[in-house]
Amino acid sequence: MENADTIAAVATPPGRGGIGVVRVSGKGIKSLALKVIGYVPEPRYASLSKFFDEDGQVIDQGIVLFFPAPHSYTGEDVLELQGHGGPAVMNLLLSSCLSAGARMAQPGEFTLRAYLNNKLDLAQAESVADIIDASTSEAARCAVRSLQGEFSDAVHIAVQALTDLRISVEASLDFSEEEIDHAHHADVSHRLKGIQAHLEHVLASARQGSILREGIWIVLIGQPNVGKSSLLNLLAGEEAAIVTEIPGTTRDTIRRTIEIEGVPLHLLDTAGLRETDDAVEKMGIARTRSTLEKANFVLLVMDSRWGVTPADQVILDSLPAGLPVIYVYNKIDLLDERSLARVGKGGSEIYVSAITGAGIETLRQRLLKMAGWQPRSMGEGVFMARQRHLQALTAAREYLENAAELDRGAFQPELLAEELRLAQQALSAITGEFGADDLLGEIFSRFCIGK
Ligand code: GDP
């Protein structure tokens, strides 16, 4: 990127900490360094410096790191000023950099520059934000693999194979149907099938990654005191929700994320959706209804002694049509022998006890299954994928299906070549080889500032 202006931002989160970092990148680093620290630091050496404001007053002291282009995160000259991590001192240091010629960086602008300078492809750049946003350790590990290029490589293999296949197909454009030998056609079909199989594998891994990234939204519904909080605690493996004997204590929509086998489950604990005149409770109920919009499924918890109550039925009837419901009968430890004998026969119902832990593992596995999570037999190869990637992969798959359909008929190289071209283009958009400007704006504006 030619003539990039100099950008600066506080790269560490707001608040107090041992260290705070101001990061600066661009053409004007050397003159900025002269003003802010009084000298141009030796490349890639940590040196202790005083930091000055524009009047030459000392603001702070700390460590300075200078990474000259192109061997830096952005591919430009980069300066990192590590001061004491307090909001006031970070603001002073940032202001000093701004008066020394930098401007405030936009969200994601450092990573955008890394992408524009070919330090990262687009999928890798996105994984930087995914690492930062990861809500479980499994999601973080998966995003790191994408940053290291595993996902891009898998996409690239398909793009490369498609390029080769297009060359073969387009080479036959000049020949008439009679002239194209059978072996050539068979070879094209064979290679097309290979690419399709590879893409299916990538898509399956990306779907799993998308579950890891987005998590699954579950609305938890049930009457007061049936044991929702106790169940959540047990599923989460920690005592975080309030467990109480007083009905209606969990008044608000509490969002908690628990992790099962690394999959984030965002649980929306609700006040229930009962009729009320209480203003606060009404607000809780309104929130519950809006959360239903994005829920993947509902977890209905009941006391197994009563089962589905009329109040539960009212709520069930008010749910969006088609939203799957898992029926959980809790407190089976309180059932008498006869009722207990009938328990466990139902297929779609789960019987548990938050006190004894009975049935909890079955519930966990059912939640994962509903989330679409495959057991980890797929091993390491889960790619952190976004909706954008899934759409591109699905589009590419459709073009390849069209190509295969054509291929089964008479050999029509023009049409075949066009489907292959479209498939290749869809895939290339993942790594950004065909990145449109508005797409870049959309992706990088969602980053935090300083990244
Ligand atoms: P919530 O209002 O639905 O969130 O219910 P809580 O989790 O606060 O539980 C209400 C009461 O029921 C507490 O005293 C829990 O200890 C008790 N409880 C929850 N689950 C069970 C269970 O499986 N068996 C028995 N015996 N008691 C339970």
CSV table of C-alpha atoms and ligand atoms in Angstrom, one decimal:
chain,number,residue,atom,x,y,z
A,1,MET,CA,0.0,0.0,0.0
A,2,GLU,CA,1.6,3.2,-1.1
A,3,ASN,CA,1.6,6.5,0.9
A,4,ALA,CA,-0.3,5.0,3.8
A,5,ASP,CA,-0.8,7.7,6.4
A,6,THR,CA,0.2,7.0,10.0
A,7,ILE,CA,-2.4,5.5,12.3
A,8,ALA,CA,-2.4,5.1,16.1
A,9,ALA,CA,-4.6,3.4,18.7
A,10,VAL,CA,-4.5,2.0,22.2
A,11,ALA,CA,-4.2,-1.7,21.5
A,12,THR,CA,-4.9,-3.0,25.0
A,13,PRO,CA,-8.4,-3.1,26.4
A,14,PRO,CA,-9.7,0.0,28.3
A,15,GLY,CA,-9.3,-0.1,32.1
A,16,ARG,CA,-6.4,-0.6,34.4
A,17,GLY,CA,-3.6,-3.1,33.9
A,18,GLY,CA,0.1,-3.6,34.4
A,19,ILE,CA,0.9,-2.6,30.8
A,20,GLY,CA,-0.9,-0.6,28.2
A,21,VAL,CA,0.2,-0.5,24.6
A,22,VAL,CA,-0.2,2.2,22.0
A,23,ARG,CA,0.4,0.9,18.5
A,24,VAL,CA,1.4,3.1,15.6
A,25,SER,CA,1.8,2.1,11.9
A,26,GLY,CA,2.5,4.0,8.7
A,27,LYS,CA,5.0,6.0,6.8
A,28,GLY,CA,5.7,8.7,9.4
A,29,ILE,CA,6.9,6.4,12.2
A,30,LYS,CA,10.5,7.7,12.3
A,31,SER,CA,9.6,11.4,12.6
A,32,LEU,CA,6.8,10.4,15.1
A,33,ALA,CA,9.4,8.5,17.2
A,34,LEU,CA,11.7,11.5,17.3
A,35,LYS,CA,8.9,13.6,18.7
A,36,VAL,CA,7.4,11.1,21.2
A,37,ILE,CA,10.6,9.4,22.5
A,38,GLY,CA,13.4,11.6,21.1
A,39,TYR,CA,15.1,9.0,18.9
A,40,VAL,CA,14.5,6.2,16.4
A,41,PRO,CA,14.8,2.9,18.2
A,42,GLU,CA,16.9,0.0,17.0
A,43,PRO,CA,14.7,-2.4,15.0
A,44,ARG,CA,13.3,-5.3,17.0
A,45,TYR,CA,15.1,-4.4,20.2
A,46,ALA,CA,13.2,-3.6,23.4
A,47,SER,CA,14.5,-0.4,24.8
A,48,LEU,CA,13.4,1.6,27.9
A,49,SER,CA,12.3,5.1,27.0
A,50,LYS,CA,10.7,8.2,28.3
A,51,PHE,CA,7.5,9.2,26.5
A,52,PHE,CA,7.0,12.9,25.9
A,53,ASP,CA,4.0,15.0,25.2
A,54,GLU,CA,4.1,17.8,22.5
A,55,ASP,CA,5.5,20.3,25.0
A,56,GLY,CA,8.3,18.0,25.9
A,57,GLN,CA,6.9,17.0,29.3
A,58,VAL,CA,7.4,13.4,30.4
A,59,ILE,CA,4.1,11.5,30.3
A,60,ASP,CA,5.3,8.1,31.3
A,61,GLN,CA,8.2,5.7,30.7
A,62,GLY,CA,8.1,2.2,29.3
A,63,ILE,CA,9.3,-0.2,26.6
A,64,VAL,CA,9.5,0.7,22.9
A,65,LEU,CA,9.6,-1.7,20.0
A,66,PHE,CA,10.2,-0.7,16.4
A,67,PHE,CA,9.4,-3.1,13.5
A,68,PRO,CA,10.5,-1.6,10.2
A,69,ALA,CA,8.6,-2.5,7.1
A,70,PRO,CA,8.0,-5.0,5.7
A,71,HIS,CA,8.7,-7.2,8.7
A,72,SER,CA,5.8,-6.1,10.9
A,73,TYR,CA,2.2,-7.0,11.6
A,74,THR,CA,0.9,-4.5,9.0
A,75,GLY,CA,3.8,-4.8,6.6
A,76,GLU,CA,4.5,-1.0,7.3
A,77,ASP,CA,6.8,0.6,9.9
A,78,VAL,CA,5.2,-0.2,13.2
A,79,LEU,CA,6.0,1.3,16.6
A,80,GLU,CA,4.7,-0.1,19.9
A,81,LEU,CA,4.9,2.0,23.0
A,82,GLN,CA,4.3,0.0,26.1
A,83,GLY,CA,3.5,2.2,29.0
A,84,HIS,CA,1.6,1.8,32.3
A,85,GLY,CA,-1.8,0.5,31.7
A,86,GLY,CA,-4.1,3.2,33.1
A,87,PRO,CA,-6.7,5.0,31.0
A,88,ALA,CA,-5.4,8.5,31.7
A,89,VAL,CA,-1.8,7.7,30.8
A,90,MET,CA,-2.8,5.8,27.7
A,91,ASN,CA,-4.9,8.8,26.6
A,92,LEU,CA,-1.9,11.1,27.1
A,93,LEU,CA,0.3,8.8,25.1
A,94,LEU,CA,-2.2,8.4,22.3
A,95,SER,CA,-2.7,12.2,22.2
A,96,SER,CA,1.1,12.7,21.9
A,97,CYS,CA,1.2,10.3,18.9
A,98,LEU,CA,-1.7,12.2,17.3
A,99,SER,CA,0.0,15.5,17.7
A,100,ALA,CA,3.2,14.0,16.3
A,101,GLY,CA,1.4,13.3,13.0
A,102,ALA,CA,-0.7,10.1,13.5
A,103,ARG,CA,-4.4,9.9,13.2
A,104,MET,CA,-6.8,7.7,15.1
A,105,ALA,CA,-7.1,4.2,13.6
A,106,GLN,CA,-10.4,2.9,12.5
A,107,PRO,CA,-11.6,-0.4,14.0
A,108,GLY,CA,-9.7,-3.2,12.3
A,109,GLU,CA,-7.5,-0.8,10.4
A,110,PHE,CA,-4.2,-2.4,11.4
A,111,THR,CA,-5.4,-5.8,10.2
A,112,LEU,CA,-6.9,-4.3,7.1
A,113,ARG,CA,-3.4,-2.9,6.3
A,114,ALA,CA,-1.9,-6.4,7.0
A,115,TYR,CA,-4.4,-7.8,4.4
A,116,LEU,CA,-3.7,-5.1,1.9
A,117,ASN,CA,0.0,-5.6,2.2
A,118,ASN,CA,-0.4,-9.4,1.7
A,119,LYS,CA,0.6,-10.3,5.2
A,120,LEU,CA,-2.6,-12.2,5.7
A,121,ASP,CA,-5.4,-13.3,3.3
A,122,LEU,CA,-9.0,-12.3,4.1
A,123,ALA,CA,-9.9,-15.6,5.9
A,124,GLN,CA,-6.8,-15.2,8.1
A,125,ALA,CA,-7.6,-11.6,8.8
A,126,GLU,CA,-11.1,-12.6,9.9
A,127,SER,CA,-9.6,-15.2,12.2
A,128,VAL,CA,-7.7,-12.5,14.1
A,129,ALA,CA,-11.1,-11.1,15.2
A,130,ASP,CA,-12.3,-14.6,15.9
A,131,ILE,CA,-9.4,-15.3,18.2
A,132,ILE,CA,-10.2,-12.2,20.1
A,133,ASP,CA,-13.9,-12.9,20.3
A,134,ALA,CA,-13.7,-16.6,21.0
A,135,SER,CA,-15.9,-17.5,23.9
A,136,THR,CA,-14.4,-21.0,24.5
A,137,SER,CA,-10.9,-22.3,24.4
A,138,GLU,CA,-11.9,-24.7,21.6
A,139,ALA,CA,-13.2,-21.8,19.5
A,140,ALA,CA,-9.9,-19.9,20.2
A,141,ARG,CA,-7.8,-22.9,19.2
A,142,CYS,CA,-9.8,-23.3,16.0
A,143,ALA,CA,-9.4,-19.7,15.1
A,144,VAL,CA,-5.7,-19.9,15.6
A,145,ARG,CA,-5.6,-22.8,13.1
A,146,SER,CA,-7.4,-20.5,10.6
A,147,LEU,CA,-4.9,-17.7,11.3
A,148,GLN,CA,-2.1,-20.2,10.5
A,149,GLY,CA,-3.7,-20.8,7.2
A,150,GLU,CA,-5.3,-24.2,7.5
A,151,PHE,CA,-8.6,-23.1,6.2
A,152,SER,CA,-7.1,-20.9,3.5
A,153,ASP,CA,-4.9,-23.8,2.4
A,154,ALA,CA,-7.9,-26.1,2.1
A,155,VAL,CA,-9.8,-23.5,0.1
A,156,HIS,CA,-6.7,-22.9,-2.0
A,157,ILE,CA,-6.3,-26.6,-2.9
A,158,ALA,CA,-9.8,-26.5,-4.4
A,159,VAL,CA,-9.1,-23.2,-6.2
A,160,GLN,CA,-5.9,-24.7,-7.7
A,161,ALA,CA,-7.6,-27.9,-8.8
A,162,LEU,CA,-10.4,-25.9,-10.3
A,163,THR,CA,-7.9,-23.7,-12.2
A,164,ASP,CA,-6.2,-26.8,-13.6
A,165,LEU,CA,-9.5,-28.3,-14.6
A,166,ARG,CA,-10.6,-25.1,-16.3
A,167,ILE,CA,-7.5,-25.1,-18.3
A,168,SER,CA,-8.2,-28.7,-19.4
A,169,VAL,CA,-11.8,-27.9,-20.3
A,170,GLU,CA,-11.1,-24.6,-22.0
A,171,ALA,CA,-8.3,-26.3,-24.1
A,172,SER,CA,-11.0,-28.6,-25.6
A,173,LEU,CA,-13.2,-25.6,-26.6
A,174,ASP,CA,-11.5,-25.5,-30.0
A,175,PHE,CA,-12.4,-29.0,-30.8
A,176,SER,CA,-15.7,-30.4,-32.1
A,177,GLU,CA,-17.5,-33.0,-30.1
A,178,GLU,CA,-16.3,-35.8,-32.3
A,179,GLU,CA,-12.7,-34.8,-31.9
A,180,ILE,CA,-12.7,-34.8,-28.1
A,181,ASP,CA,-11.5,-38.2,-27.1
A,182,HIS,CA,-13.3,-40.2,-24.5
A,183,ALA,CA,-10.3,-40.4,-22.2
A,184,HIS,CA,-10.2,-36.7,-21.9
A,185,HIS,CA,-13.9,-36.5,-21.0
A,186,ALA,CA,-13.4,-39.3,-18.4
A,187,ASP,CA,-10.4,-37.5,-16.9
A,188,VAL,CA,-12.5,-34.2,-16.5
A,189,SER,CA,-15.3,-36.1,-14.8
A,190,HIS,CA,-12.9,-37.9,-12.5
A,191,ARG,CA,-11.2,-34.6,-11.4
A,192,LEU,CA,-14.5,-32.9,-11.0
A,193,LYS,CA,-15.7,-35.6,-8.6
A,194,GLY,CA,-12.4,-35.2,-6.7
A,195,ILE,CA,-12.9,-31.5,-6.2
A,196,GLN,CA,-16.5,-32.0,-5.2
A,197,ALA,CA,-15.4,-34.6,-2.5
A,198,HIS,CA,-12.8,-32.2,-1.2
A,199,LEU,CA,-15.3,-29.3,-1.0
A,200,GLU,CA,-17.8,-31.5,0.9
A,201,HIS,CA,-15.1,-32.1,3.5
A,202,VAL,CA,-14.2,-28.4,3.8
A,203,LEU,CA,-17.9,-27.5,4.0
A,204,ALA,CA,-18.5,-30.1,6.8
A,205,SER,CA,-15.5,-28.8,8.8
A,206,ALA,CA,-16.6,-25.2,8.2
A,207,ARG,CA,-20.1,-25.9,9.4
A,208,GLN,CA,-18.6,-27.3,12.7
A,209,GLY,CA,-16.4,-24.3,13.0
A,210,SER,CA,-19.4,-22.0,12.5
A,211,ILE,CA,-21.1,-23.7,15.5
A,212,LEU,CA,-17.9,-23.1,17.5
A,213,ARG,CA,-17.8,-19.5,16.5
A,214,GLU,CA,-21.4,-18.5,16.8
A,215,GLY,CA,-22.5,-20.9,19.5
A,216,ILE,CA,-26.1,-22.1,19.9
A,217,TRP,CA,-28.9,-20.0,21.4
A,218,ILE,CA,-31.2,-21.8,23.7
A,219,VAL,CA,-34.2,-20.4,25.4
A,220,LEU,CA,-34.7,-21.9,28.8
A,221,ILE,CA,-38.3,-22.0,29.8
A,222,GLY,CA,-40.1,-23.4,32.9
A,223,GLN,CA,-42.2,-22.5,35.9
A,224,PRO,CA,-40.5,-21.0,38.9
A,225,ASN,CA,-38.8,-23.6,41.2
A,226,VAL,CA,-38.7,-26.5,38.8
A,227,GLY,CA,-34.9,-26.4,39.0
A,228,LYS,CA,-33.7,-24.4,35.9
A,229,SER,CA,-30.9,-22.6,37.8
A,230,SER,CA,-29.8,-25.9,39.4
A,231,LEU,CA,-29.7,-27.6,36.0
A,232,LEU,CA,-27.7,-24.7,34.4
A,233,ASN,CA,-25.2,-24.8,37.2
A,234,LEU,CA,-24.8,-28.5,36.8
A,235,LEU,CA,-24.4,-28.2,33.0
A,236,ALA,CA,-22.0,-25.4,33.3
A,237,GLY,CA,-20.1,-27.2,36.0
A,238,GLU,CA,-19.9,-24.2,38.3
A,239,GLU,CA,-22.1,-22.5,40.9
A,240,ALA,CA,-23.0,-19.3,39.1
A,241,ALA,CA,-26.8,-18.9,38.8
A,242,ILE,CA,-28.8,-18.1,41.9
A,243,VAL,CA,-30.4,-21.2,43.3
A,244,THR,CA,-33.3,-20.4,45.6
A,245,GLU,CA,-36.5,-21.8,47.1
A,246,ILE,CA,-38.4,-18.6,46.5
A,247,PRO,CA,-40.5,-18.9,43.2
A,248,GLY,CA,-39.8,-16.2,40.7
A,249,THR,CA,-36.3,-15.3,41.8
A,250,THR,CA,-34.8,-15.6,38.3
A,251,ARG,CA,-36.8,-12.6,37.1
A,252,ASP,CA,-34.7,-11.4,34.4
A,253,THR,CA,-33.4,-12.8,31.1
A,254,ILE,CA,-30.0,-13.9,32.1
A,255,ARG,CA,-27.7,-14.7,29.4
A,256,ARG,CA,-25.1,-17.3,30.3
A,257,THR,CA,-22.7,-19.1,28.1
A,258,ILE,CA,-21.8,-22.6,29.1
A,259,GLU,CA,-19.4,-24.8,27.3
A,260,ILE,CA,-20.0,-28.4,26.4
A,261,GLU,CA,-17.1,-30.1,24.6
A,262,GLY,CA,-15.9,-26.6,23.6
A,263,VAL,CA,-19.3,-25.7,22.0
A,264,PRO,CA,-20.6,-22.4,23.4
A,265,LEU,CA,-24.3,-22.7,24.4
A,266,HIS,CA,-25.8,-19.3,25.1
A,267,LEU,CA,-28.6,-20.0,27.5
A,268,LEU,CA,-31.3,-17.5,27.9
A,269,ASP,CA,-32.8,-18.1,31.3
A,270,THR,CA,-36.2,-16.4,31.5
A,271,ALA,CA,-38.7,-15.1,33.9
A,272,GLY,CA,-41.1,-17.3,32.1
A,273,LEU,CA,-43.7,-15.8,29.8
A,274,ARG,CA,-46.6,-15.5,32.2
A,275,GLU,CA,-49.2,-12.7,32.4
A,276,THR,CA,-48.2,-10.0,34.9
A,277,ASP,CA,-49.0,-6.5,35.9
A,278,ASP,CA,-45.5,-6.0,37.4
A,279,ALA,CA,-43.7,-3.4,35.3
A,280,VAL,CA,-40.2,-4.9,35.8
A,281,GLU,CA,-41.5,-8.4,35.1
A,282,LYS,CA,-43.2,-7.1,31.9
A,283,MET,CA,-39.8,-5.8,30.7
A,284,GLY,CA,-38.3,-9.2,31.4
A,285,ILE,CA,-41.0,-10.9,29.4
A,286,ALA,CA,-40.6,-8.5,26.5
A,287,ARG,CA,-36.9,-9.3,26.4
A,288,THR,CA,-37.6,-13.0,26.6
A,289,ARG,CA,-39.9,-12.7,23.5
A,290,SER,CA,-37.2,-10.9,21.5
A,291,THR,CA,-34.6,-13.5,22.4
A,292,LEU,CA,-36.9,-16.2,21.0
A,293,GLU,CA,-36.3,-14.6,17.6
A,294,LYS,CA,-32.7,-15.8,17.5
A,295,ALA,CA,-33.1,-19.0,19.4
A,296,ASN,CA,-32.1,-22.3,17.8
A,297,PHE,CA,-34.3,-24.3,20.2
A,298,VAL,CA,-36.1,-24.3,23.5
A,299,LEU,CA,-35.3,-26.2,26.6
A,300,LEU,CA,-38.5,-26.7,28.6
A,301,VAL,CA,-37.8,-27.7,32.1
A,302,MET,CA,-40.6,-29.2,34.2
A,303,ASP,CA,-41.0,-30.8,37.6
A,304,SER,CA,-41.5,-34.5,36.7
A,305,ARG,CA,-44.2,-34.8,39.4
A,306,TRP,CA,-46.4,-32.4,37.5
A,307,GLY,CA,-45.2,-32.6,33.9
A,308,VAL,CA,-46.4,-30.0,31.4
A,309,THR,CA,-48.5,-27.5,33.4
A,310,PRO,CA,-51.3,-25.4,31.7
A,311,ALA,CA,-48.9,-22.4,32.2
A,312,ASP,CA,-46.2,-24.2,30.2
A,313,GLN,CA,-48.7,-25.1,27.5
A,314,VAL,CA,-49.6,-21.4,27.1
A,315,ILE,CA,-45.9,-20.6,26.6
A,316,LEU,CA,-45.4,-23.5,24.2
A,317,ASP,CA,-48.4,-22.3,22.2
A,318,SER,CA,-46.9,-18.8,21.9
A,319,LEU,CA,-43.5,-20.0,20.6
A,320,PRO,CA,-42.6,-19.4,17.0
A,321,ALA,CA,-43.8,-22.3,14.9
A,322,GLY,CA,-41.3,-25.0,14.1
A,323,LEU,CA,-38.9,-24.1,16.9
A,324,PRO,CA,-37.8,-27.4,18.3
A,325,VAL,CA,-38.4,-28.1,22.0
A,326,ILE,CA,-36.5,-30.4,24.3
A,327,TYR,CA,-38.7,-31.6,27.2
A,328,VAL,CA,-36.8,-32.0,30.4
A,329,TYR,CA,-38.4,-33.6,33.4
A,330,ASN,CA,-36.4,-32.6,36.5
A,331,LYS,CA,-36.5,-33.9,40.1
A,332,ILE,CA,-36.9,-37.6,39.2
A,333,ASP,CA,-35.4,-38.3,42.6
A,334,LEU,CA,-38.7,-37.2,44.1
A,335,LEU,CA,-40.8,-39.6,42.1
A,336,ASP,CA,-42.3,-42.6,43.8
A,337,GLU,CA,-41.4,-46.2,42.6
A,338,ARG,CA,-44.4,-46.5,40.3
A,339,SER,CA,-43.9,-43.2,38.5
A,340,LEU,CA,-40.2,-43.9,38.3
A,341,ALA,CA,-40.9,-47.2,36.5
A,342,ARG,CA,-42.6,-45.3,33.7
A,343,VAL,CA,-39.8,-42.8,33.4
A,344,GLY,CA,-37.3,-43.0,30.5
A,345,LYS,CA,-39.6,-44.6,28.0
A,346,GLY,CA,-40.2,-41.5,26.0
A,347,GLY,CA,-37.8,-40.8,23.1
A,348,SER,CA,-37.9,-37.1,22.8
A,349,GLU,CA,-38.2,-36.5,26.6
A,350,ILE,CA,-35.3,-36.4,29.0
A,351,TYR,CA,-35.6,-37.3,32.7
A,352,VAL,CA,-33.0,-35.8,35.0
A,353,SER,CA,-32.3,-34.9,38.6
A,354,ALA,CA,-30.3,-31.8,39.2
A,355,ILE,CA,-29.7,-33.1,42.8
A,356,THR,CA,-28.4,-36.6,42.0
A,357,GLY,CA,-27.0,-35.8,38.5
A,358,ALA,CA,-29.1,-38.6,36.9
A,359,GLY,CA,-29.7,-38.1,33.2
A,360,ILE,CA,-27.4,-35.0,33.0
A,361,GLU,CA,-25.0,-36.7,30.5
A,362,THR,CA,-27.9,-37.7,28.3
A,363,LEU,CA,-29.1,-34.1,28.4
A,364,ARG,CA,-25.6,-32.8,27.5
A,365,GLN,CA,-25.4,-35.1,24.5
A,366,ARG,CA,-28.9,-34.2,23.4
A,367,LEU,CA,-28.0,-30.5,23.5
A,368,LEU,CA,-24.9,-31.1,21.4
A,369,LYS,CA,-26.9,-33.2,18.9
A,370,MET,CA,-29.5,-30.4,18.6
A,371,ALA,CA,-26.7,-28.0,18.1
A,372,GLY,CA,-25.6,-30.0,15.1
A,373,TRP,CA,-22.2,-30.8,16.7
A,374,GLN,CA,-20.6,-34.0,15.5
A,375,PRO,CA,-18.5,-36.1,17.9
A,376,ARG,CA,-14.9,-35.1,17.6
A,377,SER,CA,-14.1,-38.1,15.3
A,378,MET,CA,-13.5,-35.3,12.7
A,379,GLY,CA,-10.4,-34.6,14.7
A,380,GLU,CA,-8.4,-31.4,14.3
A,381,GLY,CA,-9.7,-30.3,11.0
A,382,VAL,CA,-12.5,-28.0,12.2
A,383,PHE,CA,-12.3,-24.6,10.4
A,384,MET,CA,-13.4,-21.5,12.1
A,385,ALA,CA,-16.0,-20.3,9.6
A,386,ARG,CA,-18.3,-17.4,9.3
A,387,GLN,CA,-21.6,-17.1,7.6
A,388,ARG,CA,-19.8,-15.5,4.6
A,389,HIS,CA,-17.6,-18.5,4.2
A,390,LEU,CA,-20.4,-21.0,4.4
A,391,GLN,CA,-22.3,-19.1,1.8
A,392,ALA,CA,-19.3,-19.0,-0.5
A,393,LEU,CA,-18.7,-22.7,0.0
A,394,THR,CA,-22.4,-23.6,-0.6
A,395,ALA,CA,-22.5,-21.5,-3.7
A,396,ALA,CA,-19.3,-23.2,-5.0
A,397,ARG,CA,-20.9,-26.5,-4.3
A,398,GLU,CA,-24.0,-25.6,-6.3
A,399,TYR,CA,-21.9,-24.5,-9.3
A,400,LEU,CA,-20.0,-27.8,-9.1
A,401,GLU,CA,-23.2,-29.7,-9.0
A,402,ASN,CA,-24.4,-27.9,-12.1
A,403,ALA,CA,-21.0,-28.8,-13.7
A,404,ALA,CA,-21.4,-32.4,-12.7
A,405,GLU,CA,-25.0,-32.4,-14.2
A,406,LEU,CA,-23.7,-31.0,-17.4
A,407,ASP,CA,-20.8,-33.5,-17.4
A,408,ARG,CA,-23.3,-36.4,-17.2
A,409,GLY,CA,-24.8,-35.3,-20.5
A,410,ALA,CA,-23.1,-34.6,-23.7
A,411,PHE,CA,-19.7,-32.9,-23.3
A,412,GLN,CA,-20.4,-29.2,-23.5
A,413,PRO,CA,-17.1,-27.5,-22.6
A,414,GLU,CA,-18.4,-23.9,-22.8
A,415,LEU,CA,-21.1,-24.4,-20.2
A,416,LEU,CA,-18.9,-26.6,-18.1
A,417,ALA,CA,-16.1,-24.0,-18.1
A,418,GLU,CA,-18.5,-21.3,-17.0
A,419,GLU,CA,-19.8,-23.3,-14.0
A,420,LEU,CA,-16.2,-24.0,-13.0
A,421,ARG,CA,-15.3,-20.4,-13.3
A,422,LEU,CA,-18.2,-19.4,-11.1
A,423,ALA,CA,-17.2,-22.0,-8.5
A,424,GLN,CA,-13.7,-20.8,-8.5
A,425,GLN,CA,-14.7,-17.2,-8.1
A,426,ALA,CA,-17.0,-18.0,-5.1
A,427,LEU,CA,-14.1,-19.8,-3.4
A,428,SER,CA,-11.6,-17.1,-4.1
A,429,ALA,CA,-13.8,-14.6,-2.4
A,430,ILE,CA,-13.1,-16.5,0.9
A,431,THR,CA,-9.4,-15.7,0.9
A,432,GLY,CA,-10.1,-12.3,-0.7
A,433,GLU,CA,-8.6,-12.7,-4.1
A,434,PHE,CA,-11.9,-11.4,-5.5
A,435,GLY,CA,-12.6,-9.1,-2.5
A,436,ALA,CA,-14.9,-6.2,-3.3
A,437,ASP,CA,-14.3,-2.9,-1.3
A,438,ASP,CA,-17.7,-3.0,0.4
A,439,LEU,CA,-17.0,-6.5,1.6
A,440,LEU,CA,-13.7,-5.3,3.2
A,441,GLY,CA,-15.5,-2.4,4.9
A,442,GLU,CA,-18.1,-4.8,6.3
A,443,ILE,CA,-15.5,-7.2,7.6
A,444,PHE,CA,-13.0,-4.8,9.2
A,445,SER,CA,-15.5,-2.4,10.7
A,446,ARG,CA,-16.5,-5.1,13.2
A,447,PHE,CA,-13.0,-5.4,14.6
A,448,CYS,CA,-12.1,-3.6,17.9
A,449,ILE,CA,-10.0,-0.5,17.6
A,450,GLY,CA,-6.2,-1.1,17.9
A,451,LYS,CA,-6.4,-4.4,16.0
B,1,GDP,P1,-35.7,-22.4,39.2
B,1,GDP,O1,-36.6,-21.4,39.9
B,1,GDP,O2,-36.4,-23.1,38.2
B,1,GDP,O3,-34.4,-21.8,38.7
B,1,GDP,O4,-35.3,-23.5,40.3
B,1,GDP,P2,-34.0,-23.6,41.2
B,1,GDP,O5,-32.9,-24.2,40.4
B,1,GDP,O6,-33.8,-22.3,42.0
B,1,GDP,O7,-34.5,-24.8,42.2
B,1,GDP,C1,-35.6,-24.6,43.1
B,1,GDP,C2,-35.5,-25.6,44.2
B,1,GDP,O8,-35.6,-26.9,43.8
B,1,GDP,C3,-34.1,-25.6,45.0
B,1,GDP,O9,-34.3,-25.7,46.3
B,1,GDP,C4,-33.4,-26.7,44.4
B,1,GDP,O10,-32.4,-27.3,45.3
B,1,GDP,C5,-34.5,-27.7,44.1
B,1,GDP,N1,-34.2,-28.7,43.1
B,1,GDP,C6,-33.7,-28.4,41.8
B,1,GDP,N2,-33.6,-29.5,41.1
B,1,GDP,C7,-33.9,-30.5,41.9
B,1,GDP,C8,-34.0,-32.0,41.7
B,1,GDP,O11,-33.6,-32.5,40.7
B,1,GDP,N3,-34.4,-32.7,42.8
B,1,GDP,C9,-34.7,-32.1,44.0
B,1,GDP,N4,-35.1,-32.9,45.0
B,1,GDP,N5,-34.7,-30.8,44.2
B,1,GDP,C10,-34.3,-30.0,43.2
